[in-house]
Amino acid sequence: MSDSFRLSEEQELFRDTVRRLAEERIAPRAAEIDETDEFPWDIHALLAQNELMGVGYPEEFGGSGGPIEFAIMVEEIARVSASASLIPLVSRLGAIPLFIAGSDAQRKEILTAVVRGERQMAYALTEPEAGSDAAAMRTRGARDEGGWALSGTKRFISNAGIADTYTLFAVTDPEGKRGRNISAFIVRSGEPGFSLGRTEHKMGIRGGPTREVILDGYHASADDLIGKENEGFTYAMRTLDFSRPTVAAQALGIAQGAFDFALQYSRERKQFNQPIAEFQGIQFMFADMAMQIEAARLLVYKAATMVAAKDPSVSYWAAIAKCYASDTAMSVTTDAVQILGGYGYVKEYPVERMMRDAKITQIYEGTNQIQRFVIGRQLTRSGRPR
Ligand SMILES: Cc1cc2nc3c(=O)[nH]c(=O)nc-3n(C[C@H](O)[C@H](O)[C@H](O)COP(=O)(O)OP(=O)(O)OC[C@H]3O[C@@H](n4cnc5c(N)ncnc54)[C@H](O)[C@@H]3O)c2cc1C
């Protein structure tokens, strides 16, 4: 993005391309994905065929584009199906620890395969007793012959079961300082000691699997350690800084999709002998929705720009973008349901699905209370970052 707060011509063209694909090939599947709650392998194949699984990955591994292009793509896919937008989003969340600290061999092996659509990734941080307080995790990595034996349960893991490669965090120095005692590992499904636990049945983002990952004496070799021993928690938090703008983009897409549908509907639906779009009460709702969406979009690009620049203030901007865009998604989708009246509340129309999908964006990758904590701590301790 240039200083003029406009996307480049190439970026706008890229948006048009993704929008066309999303409208033609993903939108017709969106209600079915929600209804069946089955992972849409066909959409993963579609994204890979169109080289979209490589957006936001380094060129040396077959990727293209950076954080802004990735945000544009996620927004456009989420505009028609939040569940489908999770396909590139979650794999990249799992891959970011490798961007940050992976070895050349790890990156080459794994990222190349993800870009080609041959592998999918997941990010396993949360545990039953360690959600917002992730440093309280209990999964343990104990030294064994040639590496570590990993044991513990990770909960709410997106892509669990369909991903074959996980970045997983475990305590490797139980006596060590909190947050300085955790290491990051590559974990592969199908190996001894790896199993899946319960499947969550969710309000929204159905079709995006969320399951427990259980490790029981899983052997991670020395080559499976990501970066330095006991530095894993830093990588985990940095990963969230880099990924939150993408959740913000997903929320923005959900909001835009609900807005677009409600606007069109309001022009067609007549009551009191006129389109409901003519009522000032409805127009003011659209004005408020549009203001929130436009502000959220600027914040998404601002945060993505900070990620691209590896700016020291990235935590602050990522938290602001994620929190504001997800609050926008919740508020805009709720208003879209209201604008459709009774028709908004039934499954024949997509806005009730969008409202259900919006809710998770206020919860995952750190709840919005945690985002406000990150923003508030920055401001009160060090002031607004430049
Ligand atoms: C569908 C789904 C997908 C997910 N995907 C992944 C994934 O792929 N990988 C992964 O590792 N995790 C994943 N998560 C986990 C998610 O990030 C956590 O659910 C989230 O961080 C909150 O943790 P918790 O659910 O344990 O809530 P808790 O931490 O128990 O929080 C409960 C409430 O207390 C509030 N709270 C907690 N601490 C504070 C505080 N200090 N100040 C103020 N309020 C506070 C919270 O905001 C919340 O409202 C996923 C969750 C879901 C539901």
Coordinates of C-alpha atoms and ligand atoms in Angstrom, one line a residue:
M1 CA 0.0 0.0 0.0
S2 CA 1.3 3.5 -0.8
D3 CA 1.2 6.5 1.5
S4 CA -2.0 7.6 -0.2
F5 CA -4.0 4.8 1.6
R6 CA -4.9 3.3 -1.7
L7 CA -4.2 -0.2 -2.9
S8 CA -2.1 -0.5 -6.0
E9 CA -3.6 -1.4 -9.4
E10 CA -2.2 -4.9 -9.2
Q11 CA -3.8 -5.4 -5.7
E12 CA -7.2 -4.2 -7.0
L13 CA -6.9 -6.5 -9.9
F14 CA -6.0 -9.4 -7.6
R15 CA -9.1 -8.5 -5.5
D16 CA -11.3 -8.7 -8.6
T17 CA -9.9 -12.1 -9.6
V18 CA -10.4 -13.6 -6.1
R19 CA -13.9 -12.0 -5.9
R20 CA -14.9 -13.6 -9.2
L21 CA -13.7 -17.0 -8.1
A22 CA -15.3 -16.7 -4.7
E23 CA -18.7 -15.6 -6.2
E24 CA -18.7 -18.2 -9.0
R25 CA -17.2 -21.2 -7.2
I26 CA -17.4 -20.8 -3.4
A27 CA -20.6 -18.9 -2.8
P28 CA -22.8 -21.6 -4.3
R29 CA -21.2 -24.1 -1.8
A30 CA -21.4 -21.8 1.3
A31 CA -24.8 -22.9 2.7
E32 CA -24.0 -26.6 2.1
I33 CA -20.7 -26.4 3.9
D34 CA -22.5 -24.8 6.8
E35 CA -25.3 -27.3 6.8
T36 CA -23.2 -30.5 6.4
D37 CA -20.3 -29.3 8.7
E38 CA -17.9 -31.2 6.4
F39 CA -14.5 -29.9 5.4
P40 CA -14.8 -28.7 1.8
W41 CA -11.9 -30.6 0.2
D42 CA -13.1 -29.4 -3.2
I43 CA -12.6 -25.7 -2.1
H44 CA -9.1 -26.5 -0.9
A45 CA -8.3 -28.1 -4.3
L46 CA -9.8 -25.0 -6.1
L47 CA -7.7 -22.7 -4.1
A48 CA -4.5 -24.7 -4.7
Q49 CA -5.3 -25.0 -8.5
N50 CA -5.6 -21.2 -8.7
E51 CA -2.3 -20.8 -6.8
L52 CA -4.1 -19.1 -3.9
M53 CA -2.7 -21.5 -1.2
G54 CA 0.7 -19.8 -1.9
V55 CA -0.5 -16.2 -1.3
G56 CA 1.5 -14.7 1.6
Y57 CA 4.3 -17.3 1.3
P58 CA 7.9 -16.5 0.2
E59 CA 8.5 -16.8 -3.5
E60 CA 11.4 -19.3 -2.9
F61 CA 8.8 -21.8 -1.9
G62 CA 6.5 -21.1 -4.8
G63 CA 4.5 -18.4 -3.0
S64 CA 3.5 -14.9 -4.0
G65 CA 2.3 -11.7 -2.5
G66 CA 2.6 -10.5 1.1
P67 CA 0.4 -9.8 4.1
I68 CA -1.7 -7.2 2.2
E69 CA -2.5 -9.6 -0.6
F70 CA -3.2 -12.3 1.9
A71 CA -5.7 -10.0 3.7
I72 CA -7.4 -9.1 0.4
M73 CA -7.8 -12.8 -0.4
V74 CA -9.1 -13.8 3.0
E75 CA -11.6 -10.8 2.9
E76 CA -12.9 -11.8 -0.5
I77 CA -13.4 -15.4 0.4
A78 CA -14.9 -14.6 3.8
R79 CA -17.4 -12.3 2.0
V80 CA -19.1 -15.4 0.7
S81 CA -18.0 -18.1 3.1
A82 CA -16.1 -17.6 6.4
S83 CA -15.5 -21.3 6.6
A84 CA -13.8 -21.4 3.2
S85 CA -11.6 -18.5 4.2
L86 CA -10.2 -20.6 7.1
I87 CA -8.5 -22.9 4.6
P88 CA -5.7 -20.6 3.7
L89 CA -5.9 -18.7 7.0
V90 CA -5.4 -21.7 9.4
S91 CA -2.6 -23.3 7.3
R92 CA -0.8 -20.0 7.3
L93 CA -1.3 -19.6 11.0
G94 CA 0.4 -23.0 11.4
A95 CA 3.2 -21.9 9.0
I96 CA 4.1 -18.6 10.6
P97 CA 6.3 -20.1 13.3
L98 CA 8.4 -21.5 10.5
F99 CA 8.5 -18.1 8.8
I100 CA 9.8 -16.7 12.1
A101 CA 12.2 -19.3 13.3
G102 CA 12.1 -22.4 11.1
S103 CA 15.3 -23.9 9.6
D104 CA 15.9 -23.8 5.9
A105 CA 15.2 -27.6 5.7
Q106 CA 11.9 -27.3 7.7
R107 CA 10.7 -24.4 5.5
K108 CA 11.6 -26.1 2.2
E109 CA 10.0 -29.4 3.1
I110 CA 6.8 -28.0 4.6
L111 CA 6.1 -24.6 3.1
T112 CA 6.6 -25.9 -0.5
A113 CA 4.1 -28.6 0.1
V114 CA 1.5 -26.3 1.7
V115 CA 1.8 -23.9 -1.3
R116 CA 1.2 -26.7 -3.7
G117 CA -1.8 -27.9 -1.8
E118 CA -0.2 -31.2 -0.8
R119 CA -0.2 -30.4 2.9
Q120 CA -2.2 -28.5 5.4
M121 CA -1.1 -27.1 8.7
A122 CA -2.6 -26.3 12.1
Y123 CA -1.4 -24.3 15.1
A124 CA -1.7 -26.0 18.5
L125 CA -1.4 -23.6 21.5
T126 CA -4.6 -23.8 23.5
E127 CA -5.3 -26.4 26.2
P128 CA -8.3 -27.2 28.4
E129 CA -6.8 -25.3 31.3
A130 CA -4.8 -22.7 29.2
G131 CA -6.9 -20.5 26.9
S132 CA -6.3 -16.8 27.3
D133 CA -3.5 -17.7 29.7
A134 CA -1.6 -19.8 27.2
A135 CA 1.6 -19.7 29.1
A136 CA -0.1 -21.9 31.7
M137 CA 0.0 -24.8 29.3
R138 CA 0.7 -28.3 30.7
T139 CA 1.8 -30.2 27.6
R140 CA 5.2 -31.4 28.4
G141 CA 8.3 -32.0 26.2
A142 CA 10.7 -34.3 28.1
R143 CA 14.1 -35.1 26.7
D144 CA 14.4 -38.5 25.2
E145 CA 16.8 -40.3 22.9
G146 CA 17.5 -37.9 20.0
G147 CA 14.8 -35.4 20.8
W148 CA 11.7 -35.0 23.0
A149 CA 8.8 -37.1 24.2
L150 CA 5.7 -34.9 23.9
S151 CA 2.6 -35.6 26.0
G152 CA -0.5 -33.5 26.6
T153 CA -3.9 -32.4 25.2
K154 CA -4.4 -29.4 22.9
R155 CA -8.0 -28.2 22.6
F156 CA -10.0 -26.2 20.0
I157 CA -7.4 -26.8 17.3
S158 CA -8.6 -25.6 13.9
N159 CA -7.8 -27.9 11.0
A160 CA -7.2 -30.8 13.4
G161 CA -7.8 -34.0 11.6
I162 CA -7.4 -32.6 8.1
A163 CA -4.0 -31.1 8.7
D164 CA -1.0 -33.4 8.5
T165 CA 1.5 -30.9 10.0
Y166 CA 1.1 -29.1 13.3
T167 CA 3.1 -26.4 15.0
L168 CA 2.7 -27.3 18.6
F169 CA 3.9 -25.7 21.9
A170 CA 5.1 -27.6 24.9
V171 CA 6.8 -26.9 28.2
T172 CA 10.4 -28.1 28.0
D173 CA 11.8 -26.5 31.2
P174 CA 9.2 -27.0 33.9
E175 CA 11.5 -25.3 36.5
G176 CA 12.1 -22.4 34.1
K177 CA 10.6 -18.9 34.1
R178 CA 7.0 -18.6 32.9
G179 CA 6.9 -17.9 29.2
R180 CA 10.6 -18.8 28.9
N181 CA 10.1 -22.5 29.4
I182 CA 8.2 -23.4 26.3
S183 CA 9.5 -24.8 22.9
A184 CA 7.8 -25.0 19.5
F185 CA 7.8 -28.3 17.6
I186 CA 6.7 -29.7 14.3
V187 CA 4.3 -32.5 14.9
R188 CA 3.1 -34.9 12.2
S189 CA -0.2 -36.7 12.2
G190 CA -0.2 -40.5 11.9
E191 CA 3.0 -40.9 13.9
P192 CA 2.9 -43.1 17.1
G193 CA 1.7 -41.1 20.1
F194 CA -0.5 -38.8 18.0
S195 CA -4.3 -39.0 18.2
L196 CA -7.3 -36.8 17.8
G197 CA -9.8 -36.2 20.6
R198 CA -13.3 -34.8 20.6
T199 CA -14.7 -32.9 17.7
E200 CA -16.5 -29.6 18.6
H201 CA -19.9 -28.9 17.3
K202 CA -20.0 -25.2 16.7
M203 CA -22.3 -22.3 16.3
G204 CA -20.5 -21.0 13.2
I205 CA -17.5 -21.6 10.9
R206 CA -19.0 -25.0 10.3
G207 CA -17.0 -27.1 7.9
G208 CA -13.8 -25.8 9.5
P209 CA -12.9 -28.7 11.8
T210 CA -12.1 -27.9 15.4
R211 CA -10.8 -30.8 17.4
E212 CA -8.6 -31.9 20.3
V213 CA -5.0 -33.1 19.5
I214 CA -3.7 -35.6 22.0
L215 CA 0.0 -36.5 22.4
D216 CA 1.1 -39.5 24.4
G217 CA 4.8 -40.0 24.3
Y218 CA 5.0 -38.6 20.7
H219 CA 8.6 -38.5 19.6
A220 CA 9.8 -35.2 18.2
S221 CA 13.3 -35.4 16.8
A222 CA 15.9 -32.7 17.3
D223 CA 15.1 -31.6 13.7
D224 CA 11.5 -31.1 14.7
L225 CA 12.4 -28.3 17.1
I226 CA 11.4 -24.9 15.7
G227 CA 14.0 -22.2 16.4
K228 CA 15.6 -22.2 19.9
E229 CA 14.7 -24.4 22.9
N230 CA 12.6 -22.5 25.4
E231 CA 11.9 -19.6 23.0
G232 CA 8.7 -21.1 21.7
F233 CA 6.3 -18.9 23.6
T234 CA 7.8 -15.8 22.0
Y235 CA 7.3 -17.4 18.6
A236 CA 3.7 -18.3 19.6
M237 CA 2.9 -14.6 20.5
R238 CA 4.7 -13.2 17.5
T239 CA 2.7 -15.6 15.3
L240 CA -0.5 -14.2 16.7
D241 CA 0.7 -10.7 16.0
F242 CA 1.3 -11.6 12.4
S243 CA -2.0 -13.6 12.0
R244 CA -4.5 -11.3 13.8
P245 CA -4.7 -8.9 10.8
T246 CA -5.9 -11.9 8.9
V247 CA -8.6 -12.6 11.4
A248 CA -9.5 -9.0 11.0
A249 CA -9.7 -9.4 7.3
Q250 CA -11.9 -12.4 7.7
A251 CA -14.2 -10.4 10.0
L252 CA -14.2 -7.6 7.5
G253 CA -15.2 -10.0 4.7
I254 CA -18.1 -11.4 6.8
A255 CA -19.3 -7.8 7.5
Q256 CA -19.0 -6.8 3.8
G257 CA -20.9 -9.9 2.7
A258 CA -23.8 -9.3 5.1
F259 CA -23.9 -5.6 4.2
D260 CA -24.0 -6.2 0.4
F261 CA -26.8 -8.8 0.8
A262 CA -28.9 -6.5 3.1
L263 CA -28.4 -3.5 0.8
Q264 CA -29.6 -5.4 -2.2
Y265 CA -32.5 -6.9 -0.3
S266 CA -33.6 -3.5 1.0
R267 CA -33.9 -2.2 -2.6
E268 CA -36.2 -5.1 -3.5
R269 CA -38.3 -5.6 -0.4
K270 CA -41.4 -3.4 -0.4
Q271 CA -43.5 -2.4 2.6
F272 CA -45.9 0.5 2.9
N273 CA -45.7 0.6 -1.0
Q274 CA -42.1 1.5 -1.1
P275 CA -38.7 -0.3 -1.0
I276 CA -37.6 -0.5 2.7
A277 CA -34.3 1.2 1.5
E278 CA -36.3 4.4 1.2
F279 CA -36.9 4.6 5.0
Q280 CA -34.5 6.9 6.8
G281 CA -34.5 4.5 9.7
I282 CA -32.9 1.9 7.4
Q283 CA -30.6 4.3 5.6
F284 CA -29.1 5.4 8.9
M285 CA -28.4 1.8 9.7
F286 CA -26.6 1.4 6.4
A287 CA -24.6 4.6 7.1
D288 CA -23.5 3.3 10.5
M289 CA -22.6 -0.1 9.0
A290 CA -20.6 1.5 6.2
M291 CA -18.7 3.7 8.5
Q292 CA -17.6 0.7 10.6
I293 CA -16.7 -1.3 7.6
E294 CA -14.6 1.4 5.9
A295 CA -12.8 2.1 9.2
A296 CA -12.1 -1.6 9.7
R297 CA -10.7 -1.9 6.2
L298 CA -8.2 0.8 6.8
L299 CA -7.2 -0.8 10.0
V300 CA -6.7 -4.2 8.3
Y301 CA -4.4 -2.6 5.7
K302 CA -2.6 -0.6 8.4
A303 CA -1.9 -3.7 10.5
A304 CA -1.0 -5.8 7.4
T305 CA 1.5 -3.1 6.4
M306 CA 3.0 -3.2 9.8
V307 CA 3.4 -7.0 9.5
A308 CA 5.0 -6.6 6.1
A309 CA 7.4 -4.1 7.5
K310 CA 8.0 -6.2 10.7
D311 CA 7.4 -3.0 12.5
P312 CA 8.0 -3.0 16.3
S313 CA 4.4 -1.7 16.8
V314 CA 2.8 -4.6 15.1
S315 CA 1.2 -6.1 18.3
Y316 CA -0.6 -2.8 18.9
W317 CA -1.9 -2.4 15.3
A318 CA -2.8 -6.1 15.0
A319 CA -4.8 -6.0 18.2
I320 CA -6.6 -2.9 17.2
A321 CA -7.4 -4.2 13.7
K322 CA -8.6 -7.6 15.1
C323 CA -10.7 -6.2 17.8
Y324 CA -12.3 -3.4 15.8
A325 CA -13.0 -5.5 12.7
S326 CA -14.5 -8.4 14.7
D327 CA -16.7 -6.1 16.7
T328 CA -17.7 -4.6 13.4
A329 CA -18.5 -8.0 12.0
M330 CA -20.8 -8.8 14.9
S331 CA -22.6 -5.5 14.9
V332 CA -23.0 -5.3 11.0
T333 CA -24.2 -8.9 10.7
T334 CA -26.7 -8.4 13.5
D335 CA -28.0 -5.3 11.8
A336 CA -28.2 -7.2 8.4
V337 CA -30.4 -9.8 10.1
Q338 CA -32.6 -6.9 11.4
I339 CA -32.9 -5.3 8.0
L340 CA -34.2 -8.6 6.5
G341 CA -36.7 -8.8 9.3
G342 CA -38.1 -12.3 9.7
Y343 CA -36.3 -13.4 6.5
G344 CA -33.0 -12.6 8.2
Y345 CA -33.7 -15.1 10.9
V346 CA -34.2 -18.1 8.6
K347 CA -31.7 -20.2 6.7
E348 CA -33.1 -19.4 3.3
Y349 CA -31.0 -16.3 3.4
P350 CA -27.3 -16.1 4.2
V351 CA -27.2 -13.4 6.8
E352 CA -28.1 -15.6 9.8
R353 CA -25.1 -17.8 8.9
M354 CA -22.9 -14.7 8.6
M355 CA -24.0 -13.6 12.1
R356 CA -23.1 -17.0 13.5
D357 CA -19.8 -16.9 11.7
A358 CA -19.0 -13.4 12.9
K359 CA -19.0 -14.4 16.6
I360 CA -15.9 -16.5 16.5
T361 CA -13.8 -13.6 15.2
Q362 CA -14.3 -11.9 18.6
I363 CA -13.0 -15.0 20.4
Y364 CA -10.2 -16.8 18.6
E365 CA -6.5 -15.7 18.2
G366 CA -7.1 -14.0 21.6
T367 CA -10.5 -12.8 22.8
N368 CA -11.3 -9.1 22.3
Q369 CA -10.8 -8.6 26.1
I370 CA -7.2 -9.8 25.5
Q371 CA -6.9 -7.5 22.5
R372 CA -8.0 -4.5 24.7
F373 CA -5.5 -5.6 27.3
V374 CA -2.7 -5.6 24.7
I375 CA -3.7 -2.1 23.4
G376 CA -4.2 -0.7 26.9
R377 CA -0.9 -2.0 28.2
Q378 CA 1.0 -0.5 25.3
L379 CA -0.7 2.9 25.8
T380 CA -0.3 3.1 29.6
R381 CA 3.3 1.7 29.6
S382 CA 4.8 3.3 26.6
G383 CA 2.3 5.5 24.9
R384 CA 1.0 5.3 21.3
P385 CA 3.7 3.8 19.1
R386 CA 4.8 5.9 16.2
Ligands
LIG1 C1 -13.7 -22.4 16.8 C2 -12.4 -22.2 17.6 C3 -11.2 -22.4 16.9 C4 -10.0 -22.2 17.6 N1 -8.8 -22.5 16.9 C5 -7.7 -22.5 17.6 C6 -6.4 -23.0 17.0 O1 -6.4 -23.3 15.8 N2 -5.3 -23.1 17.8 C7 -5.3 -22.7 19.1 O2 -4.3 -22.9 19.7 N3 -6.5 -22.3 19.7 C8 -7.6 -22.2 19.0 N4 -8.8 -21.7 19.6 C9 -8.8 -21.3 21.0 C10 -9.1 -19.9 21.3 O3 -8.0 -19.1 20.9 C11 -9.4 -19.7 22.7 O4 -10.7 -20.3 22.9 C12 -9.4 -18.3 23.2 O5 -8.1 -17.8 23.2 C13 -10.0 -18.1 24.6 O6 -9.6 -19.1 25.5 P1 -10.7 -19.9 26.3 O7 -11.7 -20.4 25.4 O8 -10.0 -20.9 27.2 O9 -11.4 -18.8 27.2 P2 -10.9 -18.2 28.6 O10 -9.5 -17.8 28.6 O11 -11.4 -19.2 29.7 O12 -11.8 -16.9 28.8 C14 -13.1 -16.8 29.2 C15 -13.5 -15.4 29.3 O13 -12.7 -14.7 30.2 C16 -12.1 -13.5 29.6 N5 -10.7 -13.3 30.1 C17 -9.7 -14.2 30.2 N6 -8.6 -13.6 30.7 C18 -8.9 -12.3 30.9 C19 -8.2 -11.1 31.3 N7 -6.9 -11.2 31.7 N8 -8.9 -10.0 31.3 C20 -10.2 -9.9 31.0 N9 -10.9 -10.9 30.5 C21 -10.3 -12.1 30.5 C22 -12.1 -13.9 28.1 O14 -12.0 -12.8 27.3 C23 -13.4 -14.6 28.0 O15 -14.4 -13.7 27.8 C24 -10.0 -21.8 19.0 C25 -11.2 -21.7 19.6 C26 -12.4 -21.9 19.0 C27 -13.7 -21.7 19.7

